[in-house]
Amino acid sequence: MTAPHETPVRVGLFGLLGSGNVGNDGSLEAVLGYLRAEHPAAVVDALCGGPEHVESRYGIPATRLNWYSGEYRTASRAGAIAAKGLGKLVDAVRTARWVRRHDVVIVPGTGVLEATLPLRPWGFPYSLFLLCATGRLLGTRVALVSVGAATIARRPTRVLTRWSARLATYRSFRDGMSRDAMRVMGVDTARDEVYEDLAFALPTPATSAAPAPPGTVCVGVMAFYGGNDDRARADAIHRRYLDGTTRFVRALVAEGRPVRLLTGDGLDRPVADGIVDAVDSPLVTVAETASLADLMKETAAADTVVATRYHNLVCALKAGTPTLALSYSAKSDALMARMGLAPYCQPAREVDAERLLELFREVEKRSTELRLTLAERNAAAVRRLEQQFAVLTATLFPPAGNADAPARQETS
């Protein structure tokens, strides 16, 4: 803690936070919980995608990540293209000014070093590079905490991502495959640790006062169109995913099972609404979830969960509910393996409703056993994250009189 006459540590939080993705916001919430518990005197603010939401929900000052408000919309007109180009220059100055005001900047979890979903290099990868580069130049410690990573095929995105990782003061990963991916991409990860996704540090909320009907199944859906290299066939991938998921939900309804559809991003709501319309049954409803806590409440009340989005999976597993994954990337497979449910994955690109039903019935038969396994794995995950927070304190918040304590940085 800060002594009475010490200058409070200035901590910045950085990322696509407050932009409608509840997984990103859950990672922010976990780090805020750590800071408020262990460093209550720290002065905290954010540079993020949705500053209004972050300010209103989490009570910290926030600044918009990009100068140009249309940064994440496709630019086709000359004016929009020019504005985007100008925005890159303005953002370099804005980012440097923001970084200079901080002693520490934390990037709280999320897949900031991956491109498993469609991603342009001059969008968030460029923003992250600006952060890490200006942090190195200005002497501000930048920490990538429990982040996800994957090997990236497209060279511009790969180069920006590699240099972002190299320039960070501290790195840790949410799974071993993320650390391996960075090593393959040319980053020295010998001193980097693997912990867990930050969402496992959140408290598990009590279930809703209104219990779910017996036999309820939660099905987490996603606006899934493939990855960064699938743009040419994105619509076909989405149609196959939607068709398979709809047929699975229809089969559950035919057996009289109530189904709660879950989302994890505002983009997912049309998918959920489309399934409701296609199945046309009062047994199918869409849950209103604005946070990971809401998702945990829903999944805790269900008998079984089938989910696509990564943080829908995390919430279901943390809630201790037997879960199947419609996996859109290796990170989901790795998560399921760590939690003891490796056999219960099916690729989101090739949803086979009949095979999914077979897996679903197997999971339900093993429900008691799987719940015990999840309880053990959850306890271990919490312990690992407690270790990480202790390391963060030692690395990013050195004692008074030792502010220049050496921190691990790469020079290559």
Short mmCIF file of C-alpha atoms in Angstrom, two decimals:
data_model
loop_
_atom_site.label_atom_id
_atom_site.label_comp_id
_atom_site.label_asym_id
_atom_site.label_seq_id
_atom_site.Cartn_x
_atom_site.Cartn_y
_atom_site.Cartn_z
CA MET A 1 0.00 0.00 0.00
CA THR A 2 1.06 3.62 -0.50
CA ALA A 3 2.48 5.43 2.50
CA PRO A 4 0.80 8.73 3.45
CA HIS A 5 3.41 10.97 1.80
CA GLU A 6 4.14 8.87 -1.28
CA THR A 7 2.90 9.85 -4.71
CA PRO A 8 0.14 7.42 -5.75
CA VAL A 9 1.05 5.11 -8.62
CA ARG A 10 -0.66 6.11 -11.87
CA VAL A 11 -2.08 3.03 -13.60
CA GLY A 12 -3.60 2.97 -17.08
CA LEU A 13 -5.79 0.18 -18.45
CA PHE A 14 -5.73 -0.34 -22.21
CA GLY A 15 -7.78 -2.31 -24.71
CA LEU A 16 -11.06 -2.79 -26.53
CA LEU A 17 -12.89 -2.34 -23.25
CA GLY A 18 -16.46 -1.09 -22.97
CA SER A 19 -17.11 -1.92 -26.63
CA GLY A 20 -19.87 -4.47 -26.15
CA ASN A 21 -17.80 -7.62 -25.59
CA VAL A 22 -18.53 -8.92 -22.10
CA GLY A 23 -15.39 -11.08 -22.06
CA ASN A 24 -13.15 -8.05 -22.53
CA ASP A 25 -15.02 -6.18 -19.82
CA GLY A 26 -14.77 -9.16 -17.48
CA SER A 27 -10.99 -9.10 -17.84
CA LEU A 28 -11.03 -5.38 -17.00
CA GLU A 29 -13.19 -6.09 -13.96
CA ALA A 30 -10.76 -8.75 -12.72
CA VAL A 31 -7.78 -6.38 -12.90
CA LEU A 32 -9.74 -3.57 -11.26
CA GLY A 33 -10.58 -5.97 -8.44
CA TYR A 34 -6.88 -6.75 -8.00
CA LEU A 35 -5.88 -3.07 -8.03
CA ARG A 36 -8.59 -2.05 -5.56
CA ALA A 37 -7.65 -4.88 -3.19
CA GLU A 38 -3.85 -4.67 -3.39
CA HIS A 39 -3.17 -1.10 -4.51
CA PRO A 40 -6.15 0.96 -3.34
CA ALA A 41 -4.27 4.25 -3.55
CA ALA A 42 -3.44 3.78 -7.25
CA VAL A 43 -4.89 6.40 -9.59
CA VAL A 44 -6.55 4.42 -12.38
CA ASP A 45 -7.94 5.40 -15.78
CA ALA A 46 -8.39 3.76 -19.19
CA LEU A 47 -7.66 4.25 -22.88
CA CYS A 48 -10.33 2.08 -24.43
CA GLY A 49 -12.90 1.42 -27.13
CA GLY A 50 -15.98 2.44 -25.14
CA PRO A 51 -15.06 5.15 -22.63
CA GLU A 52 -18.65 6.11 -21.78
CA HIS A 53 -19.48 2.55 -20.74
CA VAL A 54 -16.26 2.13 -18.76
CA GLU A 55 -16.82 5.37 -16.89
CA SER A 56 -20.45 4.63 -16.03
CA ARG A 57 -20.03 0.95 -15.13
CA TYR A 58 -16.61 0.90 -13.46
CA GLY A 59 -16.28 4.43 -12.14
CA ILE A 60 -12.90 5.32 -13.63
CA PRO A 61 -12.01 8.11 -16.08
CA ALA A 62 -11.66 6.86 -19.64
CA THR A 63 -10.44 8.20 -22.99
CA ARG A 64 -11.41 6.94 -26.42
CA LEU A 65 -8.79 4.67 -27.95
CA ASN A 66 -8.97 6.15 -31.47
CA TRP A 67 -9.26 9.77 -32.58
CA TYR A 68 -11.33 8.80 -35.63
CA SER A 69 -14.74 7.56 -34.48
CA GLY A 70 -15.20 5.36 -37.57
CA GLU A 71 -11.97 3.42 -37.00
CA TYR A 72 -13.61 -0.01 -37.00
CA ARG A 73 -15.96 0.62 -39.90
CA THR A 74 -14.90 -0.27 -43.46
CA ALA A 75 -13.84 2.89 -45.29
CA SER A 76 -14.78 3.11 -48.97
CA ARG A 77 -15.22 6.83 -49.63
CA ALA A 78 -12.22 9.07 -50.13
CA GLY A 79 -13.08 11.23 -47.12
CA ALA A 80 -13.34 8.26 -44.77
CA ILE A 81 -10.07 6.80 -46.06
CA ALA A 82 -8.31 10.14 -45.55
CA ALA A 83 -9.77 10.48 -42.05
CA LYS A 84 -8.55 7.00 -41.14
CA GLY A 85 -5.06 7.80 -42.41
CA LEU A 86 -4.95 11.06 -40.49
CA GLY A 87 -6.25 9.21 -37.44
CA LYS A 88 -3.19 6.95 -37.43
CA LEU A 89 -0.92 9.97 -37.09
CA VAL A 90 -3.09 11.65 -34.48
CA ASP A 91 -3.33 8.40 -32.49
CA ALA A 92 0.45 8.13 -32.31
CA VAL A 93 0.58 11.51 -30.55
CA ARG A 94 -2.49 10.85 -28.39
CA THR A 95 -1.17 7.47 -27.26
CA ALA A 96 2.25 8.89 -26.35
CA ARG A 97 0.68 11.71 -24.33
CA TRP A 98 -1.56 9.24 -22.47
CA VAL A 99 1.25 6.77 -21.79
CA ARG A 100 3.53 9.54 -20.49
CA ARG A 101 1.03 10.30 -17.72
CA HIS A 102 1.33 6.79 -16.25
CA ASP A 103 3.81 4.76 -14.25
CA VAL A 104 2.22 1.47 -15.33
CA VAL A 105 -0.12 0.44 -18.15
CA ILE A 106 -1.89 -2.92 -17.95
CA VAL A 107 -3.49 -4.69 -20.89
CA PRO A 108 -5.99 -6.92 -19.07
CA GLY A 109 -6.22 -10.32 -20.74
CA THR A 110 -8.22 -10.92 -23.95
CA GLY A 111 -6.80 -12.17 -27.24
CA VAL A 112 -4.71 -9.09 -28.00
CA LEU A 113 -1.92 -11.13 -29.65
CA GLU A 114 -4.10 -13.22 -31.94
CA ALA A 115 -6.07 -12.85 -35.16
CA THR A 116 -8.46 -15.79 -34.90
CA LEU A 117 -11.32 -13.49 -35.89
CA PRO A 118 -11.28 -10.98 -38.77
CA LEU A 119 -8.76 -8.25 -37.98
CA ARG A 120 -7.01 -5.49 -39.96
CA PRO A 121 -3.37 -4.70 -39.09
CA TRP A 122 -3.96 -0.95 -38.87
CA GLY A 123 -6.77 -1.38 -36.37
CA PHE A 124 -6.11 -2.74 -32.90
CA PRO A 125 -2.69 -4.33 -33.71
CA TYR A 126 -1.41 -0.87 -34.63
CA SER A 127 -2.91 0.64 -31.44
CA LEU A 128 -1.23 -2.02 -29.31
CA PHE A 129 2.09 -1.45 -31.04
CA LEU A 130 1.84 2.30 -30.34
CA LEU A 131 1.22 1.54 -26.67
CA CYS A 132 4.16 -0.83 -26.28
CA ALA A 133 6.56 1.28 -28.34
CA THR A 134 5.78 4.53 -26.51
CA GLY A 135 5.94 2.70 -23.18
CA ARG A 136 9.46 1.57 -23.99
CA LEU A 137 10.52 5.03 -25.22
CA LEU A 138 9.00 6.93 -22.30
CA GLY A 139 9.93 4.50 -19.51
CA THR A 140 6.36 3.48 -18.65
CA ARG A 141 6.02 -0.17 -17.64
CA VAL A 142 3.58 -1.99 -19.97
CA ALA A 143 2.18 -5.35 -18.89
CA LEU A 144 0.32 -7.84 -21.09
CA VAL A 145 -1.47 -9.86 -18.41
CA SER A 146 -2.90 -13.33 -19.09
CA VAL A 147 -3.31 -12.54 -22.76
CA GLY A 148 -4.21 -14.89 -25.58
CA ALA A 149 -2.00 -15.32 -28.65
CA ALA A 150 -1.94 -17.33 -31.86
CA THR A 151 0.39 -17.60 -34.83
CA ILE A 152 -0.56 -15.03 -37.46
CA ALA A 153 -0.20 -15.68 -41.18
CA ARG A 154 -0.56 -12.16 -42.57
CA ARG A 155 2.78 -10.39 -42.41
CA PRO A 156 1.75 -6.82 -41.44
CA THR A 157 -0.35 -8.06 -38.51
CA ARG A 158 2.34 -10.56 -37.52
CA VAL A 159 5.10 -7.93 -37.47
CA LEU A 160 3.08 -5.44 -35.40
CA THR A 161 2.02 -8.16 -32.97
CA ARG A 162 5.53 -9.55 -32.59
CA TRP A 163 7.01 -6.14 -31.83
CA SER A 164 4.23 -5.31 -29.39
CA ALA A 165 5.06 -8.44 -27.43
CA ARG A 166 8.80 -7.77 -27.57
CA LEU A 167 8.47 -4.21 -26.31
CA ALA A 168 6.27 -5.02 -23.32
CA THR A 169 7.81 -4.92 -19.84
CA TYR A 170 5.86 -7.95 -18.66
CA ARG A 171 4.03 -10.75 -20.43
CA SER A 172 1.97 -13.65 -19.19
CA PHE A 173 -0.37 -15.93 -21.09
CA ARG A 174 -3.71 -17.57 -20.43
CA ASP A 175 -2.60 -20.92 -21.90
CA GLY A 176 0.49 -22.73 -23.10
CA MET A 177 -0.45 -22.59 -26.77
CA SER A 178 -0.44 -18.78 -26.60
CA ARG A 179 3.11 -18.74 -25.25
CA ASP A 180 4.16 -21.29 -27.87
CA ALA A 181 2.64 -19.15 -30.63
CA MET A 182 4.67 -16.13 -29.56
CA ARG A 183 7.84 -18.19 -29.47
CA VAL A 184 7.16 -19.46 -33.02
CA MET A 185 6.67 -15.83 -34.11
CA GLY A 186 10.12 -14.87 -32.84
CA VAL A 187 9.53 -13.66 -29.28
CA ASP A 188 11.76 -14.91 -26.48
CA THR A 189 9.25 -16.38 -24.03
CA ALA A 190 11.71 -18.25 -21.81
CA ARG A 191 10.80 -16.12 -18.78
CA ASP A 192 7.09 -15.76 -19.51
CA GLU A 193 4.61 -17.65 -17.34
CA VAL A 194 1.28 -19.30 -18.11
CA TYR A 195 -1.53 -18.68 -15.64
CA GLU A 196 -5.26 -18.64 -16.50
CA ASP A 197 -7.79 -16.41 -18.16
CA LEU A 198 -8.44 -13.46 -15.86
CA ALA A 199 -12.16 -14.26 -15.69
CA PHE A 200 -11.32 -17.11 -13.33
CA ALA A 201 -10.33 -14.46 -10.77
CA LEU A 202 -13.86 -13.03 -10.69
CA PRO A 203 -16.18 -14.05 -7.85
CA THR A 204 -18.73 -16.68 -8.77
CA PRO A 205 -22.08 -14.95 -8.20
CA ALA A 206 -25.04 -16.57 -6.50
CA THR A 207 -27.56 -18.02 -8.93
CA SER A 208 -30.57 -15.97 -9.92
CA ALA A 209 -33.49 -15.73 -7.50
CA ALA A 210 -35.67 -17.15 -10.28
CA PRO A 211 -34.37 -20.69 -10.85
CA ALA A 212 -34.30 -22.12 -14.35
CA PRO A 213 -36.91 -24.76 -15.25
CA PRO A 214 -35.70 -28.34 -14.78
CA GLY A 215 -33.69 -29.64 -17.71
CA THR A 216 -32.66 -26.19 -18.98
CA VAL A 217 -29.83 -26.11 -21.52
CA CYS A 218 -27.85 -22.94 -22.21
CA VAL A 219 -26.66 -22.58 -25.81
CA GLY A 220 -24.14 -19.80 -26.37
CA VAL A 221 -24.24 -18.46 -29.93
CA MET A 222 -21.92 -16.22 -31.89
CA ALA A 223 -21.80 -14.12 -35.06
CA PHE A 224 -19.23 -16.56 -36.38
CA TYR A 225 -17.86 -16.06 -39.91
CA GLY A 226 -14.52 -17.84 -39.63
CA GLY A 227 -11.12 -16.33 -39.03
CA ASN A 228 -8.89 -13.69 -40.53
CA ASP A 229 -7.98 -15.87 -43.51
CA ASP A 230 -11.59 -16.86 -44.30
CA ARG A 231 -12.99 -13.61 -45.63
CA ALA A 232 -13.75 -15.05 -49.09
CA ARG A 233 -15.98 -17.79 -47.64
CA ALA A 234 -17.22 -16.08 -44.51
CA ASP A 235 -20.90 -16.21 -45.45
CA ALA A 236 -20.78 -19.94 -46.21
CA ILE A 237 -19.06 -20.62 -42.87
CA HIS A 238 -21.71 -18.61 -41.05
CA ARG A 239 -24.60 -20.38 -42.78
CA ARG A 240 -23.22 -23.78 -41.87
CA TYR A 241 -22.67 -22.76 -38.25
CA LEU A 242 -26.14 -21.26 -37.95
CA ASP A 243 -27.85 -24.21 -39.62
CA GLY A 244 -26.14 -26.80 -37.41
CA THR A 245 -26.79 -24.84 -34.22
CA THR A 246 -30.44 -24.29 -35.13
CA ARG A 247 -30.96 -27.99 -35.82
CA PHE A 248 -29.39 -28.84 -32.46
CA VAL A 249 -31.70 -26.41 -30.62
CA ARG A 250 -34.70 -27.79 -32.52
CA ALA A 251 -33.77 -31.33 -31.42
CA LEU A 252 -33.57 -30.24 -27.78
CA VAL A 253 -37.00 -28.61 -28.01
CA ALA A 254 -38.43 -31.80 -29.55
CA GLU A 255 -37.38 -33.56 -26.35
CA GLY A 256 -39.12 -30.90 -24.24
CA ARG A 257 -35.92 -29.21 -23.04
CA PRO A 258 -36.04 -25.47 -22.25
CA VAL A 259 -33.24 -23.64 -24.08
CA ARG A 260 -31.66 -20.35 -23.04
CA LEU A 261 -29.65 -18.69 -25.80
CA LEU A 262 -26.60 -16.76 -24.59
CA THR A 263 -24.57 -14.06 -26.33
CA GLY A 264 -21.20 -12.54 -25.51
CA ASP A 265 -21.16 -9.50 -27.79
CA GLY A 266 -23.76 -7.17 -29.22
CA LEU A 267 -23.02 -8.67 -32.64
CA ASP A 268 -24.43 -12.01 -31.48
CA ARG A 269 -27.99 -10.86 -30.78
CA PRO A 270 -29.23 -11.16 -34.40
CA VAL A 271 -27.96 -14.76 -34.43
CA ALA A 272 -29.92 -15.57 -31.27
CA ASP A 273 -33.04 -13.85 -32.61
CA GLY A 274 -32.74 -15.78 -35.87
CA ILE A 275 -32.67 -19.10 -34.02
CA VAL A 276 -35.71 -18.10 -31.95
CA ASP A 277 -37.63 -17.29 -35.14
CA ALA A 278 -36.52 -20.47 -36.90
CA VAL A 279 -37.41 -22.83 -34.05
CA ASP A 280 -40.61 -20.95 -33.12
CA SER A 281 -41.15 -22.46 -29.68
CA PRO A 282 -41.89 -20.92 -26.26
CA LEU A 283 -39.20 -23.22 -24.88
CA VAL A 284 -36.50 -21.10 -26.58
CA THR A 285 -35.66 -17.74 -24.99
CA VAL A 286 -32.76 -15.29 -25.15
CA ALA A 287 -31.01 -14.37 -21.90
CA GLU A 288 -30.25 -10.70 -21.24
CA THR A 289 -26.59 -10.73 -20.23
CA ALA A 290 -24.57 -7.54 -19.79
CA SER A 291 -21.61 -8.99 -17.92
CA LEU A 292 -19.70 -12.17 -17.17
CA ALA A 293 -21.52 -12.26 -13.83
CA ASP A 294 -24.82 -12.44 -15.72
CA LEU A 295 -23.44 -15.24 -17.90
CA MET A 296 -22.24 -17.15 -14.84
CA LYS A 297 -25.68 -16.89 -13.25
CA GLU A 298 -27.33 -18.25 -16.38
CA THR A 299 -24.89 -21.11 -16.83
CA ALA A 300 -24.92 -22.03 -13.13
CA ALA A 301 -28.70 -22.47 -13.30
CA ALA A 302 -28.55 -24.78 -16.33
CA ASP A 303 -28.14 -28.54 -16.41
CA THR A 304 -25.71 -28.37 -19.33
CA VAL A 305 -24.12 -25.68 -21.51
CA VAL A 306 -23.13 -25.70 -25.19
CA ALA A 307 -21.18 -22.57 -26.11
CA THR A 308 -19.14 -20.98 -28.88
CA ARG A 309 -17.64 -17.73 -27.60
CA TYR A 310 -14.53 -18.22 -25.51
CA HIS A 311 -15.77 -16.33 -22.48
CA ASN A 312 -19.15 -18.06 -22.59
CA LEU A 313 -17.13 -21.25 -22.15
CA VAL A 314 -15.09 -19.70 -19.35
CA CYS A 315 -18.25 -18.65 -17.50
CA ALA A 316 -19.89 -22.04 -17.84
CA LEU A 317 -16.76 -23.86 -16.67
CA LYS A 318 -16.21 -21.45 -13.78
CA ALA A 319 -19.83 -21.94 -12.75
CA GLY A 320 -19.09 -25.68 -12.60
CA THR A 321 -21.65 -26.68 -15.21
CA PRO A 322 -20.88 -29.57 -17.60
CA THR A 323 -20.10 -27.94 -20.94
CA LEU A 324 -19.58 -28.69 -24.62
CA ALA A 325 -17.60 -26.34 -26.86
CA LEU A 326 -18.38 -25.34 -30.41
CA SER A 327 -14.76 -24.40 -30.90
CA TYR A 328 -13.75 -21.67 -33.34
CA SER A 329 -10.06 -21.70 -32.40
CA ALA A 330 -7.44 -23.74 -30.59
CA LYS A 331 -7.80 -21.58 -27.48
CA SER A 332 -11.21 -23.13 -26.81
CA ASP A 333 -9.80 -26.65 -27.20
CA ALA A 334 -6.93 -25.78 -24.83
CA LEU A 335 -9.34 -24.38 -22.24
CA MET A 336 -11.55 -27.47 -22.37
CA ALA A 337 -8.51 -29.74 -22.01
CA ARG A 338 -7.24 -27.82 -18.94
CA MET A 339 -10.65 -28.13 -17.33
CA GLY A 340 -10.89 -31.88 -17.98
CA LEU A 341 -13.45 -31.79 -20.82
CA ALA A 342 -11.21 -32.31 -23.86
CA PRO A 343 -13.47 -34.90 -25.56
CA TYR A 344 -16.41 -32.52 -25.65
CA CYS A 345 -15.43 -30.17 -28.46
CA GLN A 346 -16.78 -29.84 -31.98
CA PRO A 347 -15.50 -27.36 -34.60
CA ALA A 348 -17.78 -24.35 -35.02
CA ARG A 349 -17.06 -24.49 -38.75
CA GLU A 350 -18.63 -27.92 -39.03
CA VAL A 351 -21.49 -28.14 -36.56
CA ASP A 352 -22.97 -31.63 -36.90
CA ALA A 353 -26.24 -31.60 -34.95
CA GLU A 354 -26.45 -35.39 -34.70
CA ARG A 355 -22.89 -35.79 -33.41
CA LEU A 356 -23.40 -32.84 -31.06
CA LEU A 357 -26.46 -34.56 -29.60
CA GLU A 358 -24.41 -37.70 -28.99
CA LEU A 359 -21.76 -35.71 -27.13
CA PHE A 360 -24.46 -33.83 -25.25
CA ARG A 361 -26.03 -37.06 -23.97
CA GLU A 362 -22.63 -38.37 -22.93
CA VAL A 363 -21.93 -35.21 -20.95
CA GLU A 364 -25.29 -35.45 -19.22
CA LYS A 365 -24.62 -39.07 -18.21
CA ARG A 366 -21.30 -37.98 -16.66
CA SER A 367 -22.71 -34.80 -15.10
CA THR A 368 -21.93 -35.61 -11.44
CA GLU A 369 -18.39 -36.71 -12.25
CA LEU A 370 -17.72 -33.67 -14.43
CA ARG A 371 -18.98 -31.25 -11.80
CA LEU A 372 -16.47 -32.67 -9.32
CA THR A 373 -13.68 -32.34 -11.86
CA LEU A 374 -14.62 -28.73 -12.60
CA ALA A 375 -14.64 -27.85 -8.90
CA GLU A 376 -11.06 -29.13 -8.57
CA ARG A 377 -9.85 -27.38 -11.73
CA ASN A 378 -11.50 -24.09 -10.73
CA ALA A 379 -9.77 -24.09 -7.36
CA ALA A 380 -6.42 -24.65 -9.08
CA ALA A 381 -7.13 -21.82 -11.54
CA VAL A 382 -7.84 -19.38 -8.73
CA ARG A 383 -4.57 -20.31 -7.01
CA ARG A 384 -2.59 -19.70 -10.20
CA LEU A 385 -4.12 -16.26 -10.66
CA GLU A 386 -3.37 -15.36 -7.05
CA GLN A 387 0.25 -16.21 -7.83
CA GLN A 388 0.15 -13.99 -10.90
CA PHE A 389 -1.18 -11.01 -8.99
CA ALA A 390 1.64 -11.40 -6.47
CA VAL A 391 4.15 -11.40 -9.34
CA LEU A 392 2.48 -8.32 -10.86
CA THR A 393 2.86 -6.44 -7.60
CA ALA A 394 6.56 -7.30 -7.37
CA THR A 395 7.19 -6.45 -11.04
CA LEU A 396 5.07 -3.35 -11.61
CA PHE A 397 4.82 -1.79 -8.15
CA PRO A 398 8.33 -1.84 -6.64
CA PRO A 399 8.67 -0.59 -3.04
CA ALA A 400 9.41 3.05 -2.36
CA GLY A 401 13.04 3.87 -3.01
CA ASN A 402 13.30 1.09 -5.56
CA ALA A 403 11.18 2.55 -8.36
CA ASP A 404 13.87 1.71 -10.86
CA ALA A 405 14.00 -1.97 -9.96
CA PRO A 406 14.82 -3.97 -13.07
CA ALA A 407 11.91 -5.45 -14.95
CA ARG A 408 12.13 -8.06 -17.66
CA GLN A 409 12.29 -6.45 -21.08
CA GLU A 410 13.60 -7.75 -24.36
CA THR A 411 16.26 -5.92 -26.29
CA SER A 412 15.83 -7.78 -29.54
#
